[in-house]
Coordinates of C-alpha atoms and ligand atoms in Angstrom, one line a residue:
M246 CA -265.7 103.0 23.8
L247 CA -262.6 102.6 26.0
I248 CA -262.5 101.2 29.5
V249 CA -259.4 102.2 31.5
N250 CA -258.1 101.8 35.0
I251 CA -259.4 98.2 35.5
G252 CA -258.1 96.6 38.7
Q253 CA -258.4 93.0 37.5
V254 CA -259.6 91.5 34.3
Y255 CA -261.1 88.0 34.6
T256 CA -260.9 86.4 31.2
G257 CA -263.6 83.7 31.6
W258 CA -261.1 81.1 30.4
M259 CA -260.6 78.3 32.9
E260 CA -257.0 77.6 31.6
R261 CA -255.8 81.2 32.2
P262 CA -258.6 82.9 34.2
T263 CA -256.9 86.3 34.9
S264 CA -255.1 88.8 32.6
P265 CA -252.6 91.6 33.3
A266 CA -254.7 93.9 31.1
D267 CA -256.0 97.1 32.6
S268 CA -258.0 98.4 29.6
I269 CA -260.5 97.2 27.0
R270 CA -261.5 98.8 23.7
I271 CA -264.9 98.2 22.3
E272 CA -265.9 98.8 18.7
D273 CA -269.3 98.0 17.1
G274 CA -270.5 96.1 20.2
M275 CA -267.5 93.8 20.1
I276 CA -264.3 93.7 22.1
A277 CA -261.7 95.1 19.8
A278 CA -258.7 94.9 22.1
V279 CA -257.7 93.9 25.6
G280 CA -254.4 95.2 26.9
Q281 CA -252.4 97.6 29.0
G282 CA -252.6 101.4 28.6
L283 CA -254.9 101.2 25.5
T284 CA -256.0 104.4 24.0
G285 CA -258.6 105.3 21.3
P286 CA -261.4 107.7 20.3
G287 CA -264.9 107.7 21.8
P288 CA -266.4 107.6 25.3
V289 CA -264.1 106.6 28.1
I290 CA -265.2 104.7 31.2
D291 CA -262.8 104.9 34.2
A292 CA -263.3 101.5 36.0
G293 CA -261.9 103.2 39.1
G294 CA -259.9 100.0 40.0
C295 CA -263.0 97.7 39.8
A296 CA -262.6 94.2 38.4
V297 CA -264.2 93.4 35.1
M298 CA -265.5 89.9 34.2
P299 CA -267.5 88.5 31.2
G300 CA -271.2 88.7 31.5
L301 CA -272.5 85.6 33.4
I302 CA -274.3 83.0 31.2
D303 CA -277.0 81.1 33.0
N304 CA -276.8 77.7 31.5
H305 CA -280.3 76.6 32.8
V306 CA -283.5 78.7 32.7
H307 CA -287.1 77.8 31.9
P308 CA -288.5 80.9 30.3
A309 CA -292.1 81.2 29.2
F310 CA -293.0 84.3 27.0
G311 CA -292.1 87.8 27.9
D312 CA -290.3 88.8 31.1
W313 CA -292.8 86.9 33.2
T314 CA -292.8 83.6 35.2
P315 CA -296.1 81.8 35.1
R316 CA -295.4 79.5 38.1
Q317 CA -294.3 82.3 40.4
S318 CA -296.2 85.2 38.7
Q319 CA -293.1 87.3 38.9
L320 CA -292.5 90.1 36.5
G321 CA -289.2 91.3 35.3
W322 CA -287.1 88.3 36.3
I323 CA -284.9 88.6 33.2
E324 CA -284.2 92.3 33.8
S325 CA -283.5 91.4 37.5
G326 CA -281.0 88.8 36.3
V327 CA -279.1 91.5 34.2
H328 CA -278.8 93.5 37.5
G329 CA -277.3 90.3 38.9
G330 CA -274.6 90.2 36.2
V331 CA -276.3 87.8 33.8
T332 CA -276.1 88.9 30.2
S333 CA -277.1 85.6 28.5
M334 CA -279.3 82.6 29.5
V335 CA -279.9 79.3 27.8
S336 CA -283.3 77.6 27.8
A337 CA -283.6 74.2 29.2
G338 CA -287.1 73.9 27.9
E339 CA -290.2 76.2 28.1
V340 CA -291.8 73.8 30.5
H341 CA -293.7 76.2 32.7
V342 CA -295.8 77.6 29.8
P343 CA -299.3 77.0 31.1
G344 CA -300.8 74.0 29.3
R345 CA -297.7 73.3 27.3
P346 CA -298.3 70.9 24.4
R347 CA -296.9 67.3 24.5
D348 CA -297.8 66.2 21.0
A349 CA -295.1 66.4 18.3
V350 CA -296.7 69.2 16.3
G351 CA -297.3 71.2 19.4
V352 CA -293.8 70.7 20.8
R353 CA -292.3 71.8 17.4
A354 CA -294.5 74.8 17.2
L355 CA -293.8 75.9 20.8
S356 CA -290.0 75.6 20.4
I357 CA -290.0 77.5 17.1
A358 CA -292.2 80.2 18.5
A359 CA -290.1 80.6 21.7
Q360 CA -286.9 80.8 19.6
R361 CA -288.4 83.5 17.4
C362 CA -289.9 85.5 20.2
F363 CA -286.7 85.7 22.3
E364 CA -284.6 86.5 19.3
N365 CA -286.7 89.7 19.0
F366 CA -287.2 90.3 22.7
R367 CA -284.1 91.4 24.7
P368 CA -285.1 92.6 28.2
L369 CA -282.4 95.1 29.2
G370 CA -280.3 93.7 26.4
A371 CA -280.3 90.1 27.8
K372 CA -279.8 87.4 25.3
V373 CA -282.3 84.6 26.0
L374 CA -281.4 81.6 23.9
A375 CA -284.8 80.0 23.9
G376 CA -286.8 77.4 22.0
A377 CA -285.7 74.2 23.6
P378 CA -288.2 71.4 22.8
V379 CA -288.8 68.8 25.5
P380 CA -288.6 65.3 24.0
E381 CA -291.9 63.6 24.0
R382 CA -293.0 60.2 22.8
G383 CA -294.4 60.4 19.3
M384 CA -291.6 62.7 18.1
G385 CA -289.3 61.3 15.4
R386 CA -286.3 62.1 13.4
D387 CA -288.3 64.3 11.0
D388 CA -289.4 66.5 13.9
Y389 CA -285.8 67.2 14.8
L390 CA -285.0 67.8 11.2
E391 CA -287.8 70.3 10.8
M392 CA -286.9 72.2 14.1
S393 CA -283.3 72.3 13.1
R394 CA -284.2 73.8 9.7
A395 CA -286.4 76.3 11.5
G396 CA -283.5 77.6 13.6
V397 CA -283.9 75.6 16.8
R398 CA -280.5 75.1 18.4
W399 CA -281.2 73.6 21.8
L400 CA -282.9 70.4 23.1
G401 CA -284.7 70.9 26.4
E402 CA -284.0 68.5 29.3
I403 CA -284.5 64.9 28.2
G404 CA -286.6 63.3 30.9
L405 CA -288.8 66.3 31.5
G406 CA -291.4 64.8 29.2
T407 CA -292.6 61.3 28.4
V408 CA -289.3 60.1 26.9
R409 CA -287.4 58.4 29.8
D410 CA -286.4 54.9 28.9
E411 CA -282.8 54.2 28.0
D412 CA -283.5 53.1 24.3
E413 CA -285.7 56.1 23.5
V414 CA -283.4 58.5 25.4
I415 CA -280.4 57.4 23.3
R416 CA -282.5 57.7 20.1
H417 CA -283.7 61.3 20.9
A418 CA -280.2 62.5 22.0
G419 CA -278.8 60.9 18.8
W420 CA -281.3 62.8 16.6
A421 CA -280.5 66.1 18.4
R422 CA -276.8 65.6 17.8
E423 CA -277.4 64.6 14.2
M424 CA -279.4 67.8 13.6
G425 CA -277.0 70.1 15.4
L426 CA -279.2 70.7 18.5
N427 CA -277.2 71.0 21.7
S428 CA -278.8 68.7 24.3
M429 CA -279.2 68.2 28.0
I430 CA -280.6 65.5 30.2
H431 CA -282.5 65.9 33.5
C432 CA -280.5 64.2 36.3
G433 CA -282.1 63.4 39.7
G434 CA -285.5 62.9 41.1
P435 CA -288.8 64.0 39.6
S436 CA -289.2 67.7 39.3
I437 CA -292.2 70.0 39.7
A438 CA -292.6 70.3 36.0
G439 CA -293.4 66.6 35.8
S440 CA -290.1 65.0 34.9
N441 CA -289.2 61.4 35.6
L442 CA -286.5 60.0 38.0
M443 CA -283.4 60.0 35.8
G444 CA -280.7 57.9 37.4
A445 CA -277.0 57.5 36.6
A446 CA -277.5 54.6 34.1
V447 CA -279.8 56.4 31.8
V448 CA -278.0 59.8 32.1
C449 CA -274.7 58.1 31.1
A450 CA -276.4 56.2 28.3
A451 CA -277.9 59.4 26.8
D452 CA -274.5 61.0 26.3
A453 CA -276.2 64.4 26.1
D454 CA -274.0 67.6 25.8
I455 CA -274.9 68.6 29.3
V456 CA -275.8 66.6 32.5
A457 CA -278.3 69.1 33.8
H458 CA -278.2 69.9 37.5
I459 CA -276.2 67.0 38.8
N460 CA -276.9 68.4 42.2
G461 CA -280.6 68.0 41.7
G462 CA -283.4 69.9 40.1
P463 CA -284.2 70.1 43.0
T464 CA -283.8 66.5 44.2
C465 CA -280.3 65.1 43.9
L466 CA -279.3 61.5 43.4
P467 CA -277.3 59.7 46.2
A468 CA -273.5 60.3 46.2
E469 CA -272.5 56.9 44.7
Q470 CA -274.7 57.7 41.6
L471 CA -273.1 61.0 41.2
I472 CA -269.7 59.4 40.9
K473 CA -271.1 57.0 38.3
V474 CA -272.3 60.0 36.3
I475 CA -269.0 61.9 36.6
E476 CA -267.0 58.8 35.5
G477 CA -269.6 57.5 33.0
T478 CA -269.9 60.7 31.0
S479 CA -267.3 62.9 29.2
R480 CA -269.3 66.1 28.5
A481 CA -270.5 69.0 30.7
I482 CA -271.5 68.6 34.3
E483 CA -273.9 71.3 35.5
I484 CA -274.6 72.5 39.0
V485 CA -277.6 74.8 39.7
H486 CA -278.7 77.3 42.3
N487 CA -282.1 75.7 42.7
G488 CA -280.5 72.4 43.7
N489 CA -278.8 70.6 46.6
M490 CA -275.9 72.8 47.7
N491 CA -274.3 70.1 49.8
A492 CA -274.2 67.9 46.7
A493 CA -272.9 70.7 44.6
R494 CA -270.0 71.1 46.9
Y495 CA -269.4 67.3 46.8
V496 CA -269.4 67.2 43.0
V497 CA -267.1 70.2 42.6
L498 CA -264.6 68.7 45.0
Q499 CA -264.8 65.5 42.9
L500 CA -264.2 67.4 39.7
I501 CA -261.2 69.3 41.2
E502 CA -259.7 66.0 42.5
R503 CA -260.0 64.5 39.0
G504 CA -258.7 67.6 37.2
L505 CA -262.1 68.0 35.4
L506 CA -263.0 71.6 36.0
D507 CA -263.2 72.2 32.3
R508 CA -266.4 70.2 32.4
L509 CA -268.1 72.4 35.1
V510 CA -270.9 74.7 34.0
V511 CA -273.3 76.7 36.2
G512 CA -277.0 77.6 35.9
T513 CA -279.9 78.5 38.1
D514 CA -282.8 76.2 37.0
S515 CA -285.2 79.2 37.5
P516 CA -287.9 80.2 37.3
A517 CA -289.2 77.1 38.9
G518 CA -290.8 75.9 42.1
S519 CA -287.8 77.2 44.0
G520 CA -288.6 80.6 42.6
V521 CA -286.4 83.2 41.0
Q522 CA -283.2 84.5 42.6
P523 CA -282.0 87.4 40.6
L524 CA -278.5 86.9 42.1
G525 CA -278.6 83.1 41.6
M526 CA -275.7 83.0 39.2
L527 CA -273.6 85.5 41.2
R528 CA -274.3 83.5 44.3
M529 CA -273.2 80.3 42.5
V530 CA -269.9 82.0 41.5
V531 CA -269.3 83.2 45.1
F532 CA -270.1 79.7 46.3
L533 CA -267.5 78.3 44.0
C534 CA -265.0 80.9 45.2
G535 CA -264.9 79.0 48.5
L536 CA -263.6 76.0 46.6
M537 CA -261.3 77.4 43.9
E538 CA -259.7 80.7 42.8
T539 CA -262.0 83.5 41.8
G540 CA -261.1 83.5 38.2
R541 CA -261.9 79.8 37.8
A542 CA -265.2 80.2 39.6
I543 CA -266.1 82.9 37.1
A544 CA -264.9 80.8 34.2
A545 CA -267.3 78.0 35.2
A546 CA -270.2 80.5 34.8
T547 CA -269.0 82.2 31.6
G548 CA -266.4 80.7 29.2
N549 CA -267.1 77.1 30.2
V550 CA -270.8 77.6 29.4
A551 CA -270.0 79.2 26.1
K552 CA -267.7 76.4 25.2
W553 CA -270.2 73.6 26.0
R554 CA -273.1 75.5 24.4
G555 CA -271.2 76.4 21.3
L556 CA -271.7 80.2 21.9
Q557 CA -269.4 82.9 20.7
G558 CA -268.7 84.8 23.9
G559 CA -268.3 84.3 27.6
M560 CA -264.8 85.6 27.6
V561 CA -263.0 88.9 27.7
E562 CA -261.2 88.5 24.4
A563 CA -260.9 90.5 21.2
G564 CA -263.5 89.4 18.6
L565 CA -266.2 88.4 21.0
A566 CA -269.3 90.3 22.1
A567 CA -268.6 93.1 24.6
D568 CA -270.7 91.6 27.4
L569 CA -269.0 92.9 30.6
V570 CA -269.7 93.2 34.3
F571 CA -267.9 95.5 36.7
I572 CA -267.6 94.2 40.2
D573 CA -265.9 95.4 43.4
A574 CA -265.9 94.6 47.1
P575 CA -269.1 95.6 48.9
M576 CA -268.9 98.2 51.7
G577 CA -268.4 96.8 55.1
G578 CA -267.3 93.3 54.2
G579 CA -263.7 93.6 55.1
G580 CA -261.9 93.2 51.7
T581 CA -260.8 95.9 49.4
T582 CA -261.2 93.9 46.1
A583 CA -263.9 91.8 44.6
E584 CA -261.6 88.9 44.9
Q585 CA -261.1 89.3 48.6
A586 CA -264.8 89.8 49.2
M587 CA -265.8 86.8 47.2
A588 CA -263.2 84.5 48.7
W589 CA -264.8 85.4 52.1
G590 CA -268.2 84.5 50.6
N591 CA -269.6 88.0 50.2
L592 CA -271.4 89.0 47.0
P593 CA -269.6 91.7 45.1
G594 CA -271.3 95.0 44.3
I595 CA -272.1 95.4 40.6
G596 CA -271.3 98.9 39.3
M597 CA -272.1 98.5 35.6
V598 CA -273.3 96.0 33.1
I599 CA -272.5 96.3 29.4
I600 CA -274.2 94.1 26.7
D601 CA -273.0 94.2 23.1
G602 CA -271.0 97.3 23.9
Q603 CA -274.0 99.2 25.3
I604 CA -274.3 100.3 29.0
R605 CA -277.4 98.5 30.3
V606 CA -276.9 98.9 34.0
S607 CA -275.3 102.2 34.8
G608 CA -274.3 103.1 38.4
R609 CA -275.3 100.7 41.1
S610 CA -277.2 97.5 40.3
R611 CA -280.6 97.5 41.9
N612 CA -279.9 94.1 43.4
T613 CA -276.4 94.1 44.7
P614 CA -275.0 95.9 47.8
P615 CA -273.1 99.2 47.2
A616 CA -269.5 98.6 46.2
I617 CA -266.6 100.5 47.5
R618 CA -265.6 101.7 44.0
A619 CA -267.7 102.3 40.9
P620 CA -266.9 102.9 37.3
Q621 CA -267.6 106.4 35.8
I622 CA -268.0 107.7 32.4
I623 CA -265.3 110.4 32.3
E624 CA -265.3 111.5 28.6
T625 CA -268.2 111.3 26.2
G626 CA -265.7 111.5 23.3
G627 CA -265.7 113.7 20.2
A628 CA -266.4 113.0 16.6
E629 CA -264.7 109.8 15.4
Ligands
ZN908 ZN1 -284.5 69.3 35.3

């Protein structure tokens, strides 16, 4: 497959967020080349001048099983997310599973089952990276070892369960790191799923890979504690849609001032008490566009997430999965490009979503406003 006539390629890379490329070649579900005037056999998609960005990676979701949210009884939230430009989502713990177990055996079993189920279940092609155990008292090093051997790669939010004191938080985060599980810690006030208040001191002590929702999930710590977290940790800082947006703005400005945008990652924290917002990730990107250039805002929701989560993807680069989203200015918003629209605060229109080289949303997204321009399949290609 060949994509031509791209108006703007956003790379997903914070260091160099845009590329002069106008075409992308896809082979076997992977990006084979990104360049100017590329040619090749197979179907051709004329981007019609639209911008192309990497598929958004939601760094913070709480899936259950299937494409269903028990707390909100909503169906199809994952598919709706794909229509909002999300191609991958990382579990922060399957905490809304009704009656979720809290004993060590049950936690292990749930995380392994969730990991297995979502490896086999790809709603509209979405990659749900699930199976994130929530640390509970009674779990030990052997539990982490067994889960790691079974293929569990993520640790759900520390602090969502019974593990909350500094010494035990440090122990669990340490076991996770030793066993190769990427970890995150709840930051802020108690959440609806039963988490504890996790303040700056314990968040810093944990040294988890991700400080989850520094802007609250949904209750945010006071400003002075946010500064302590930013200065007292060295890894990823996450802002989420289901949090305090005033605090998100405050944190992002602090990161910009300190030259720390490489640490910024974006998630939604859905589905939760705040519900599901299918455009949550896109709305976060547009929110960031008010504070930084468009390409960097996109990078915080793509390449940065991939980097901190150890994922192969999140960027428009040869050798990575062809997860691509076509965006353009919506009609009536004043701008003529996605960049102009987003800088003004409008959501772009999504015209196509490709996951692993397959077109998953063709024509208009069911959730975004109509765009001025849309990509079109102009040649189905002959035998290769
Ligand atoms: Zn949380």
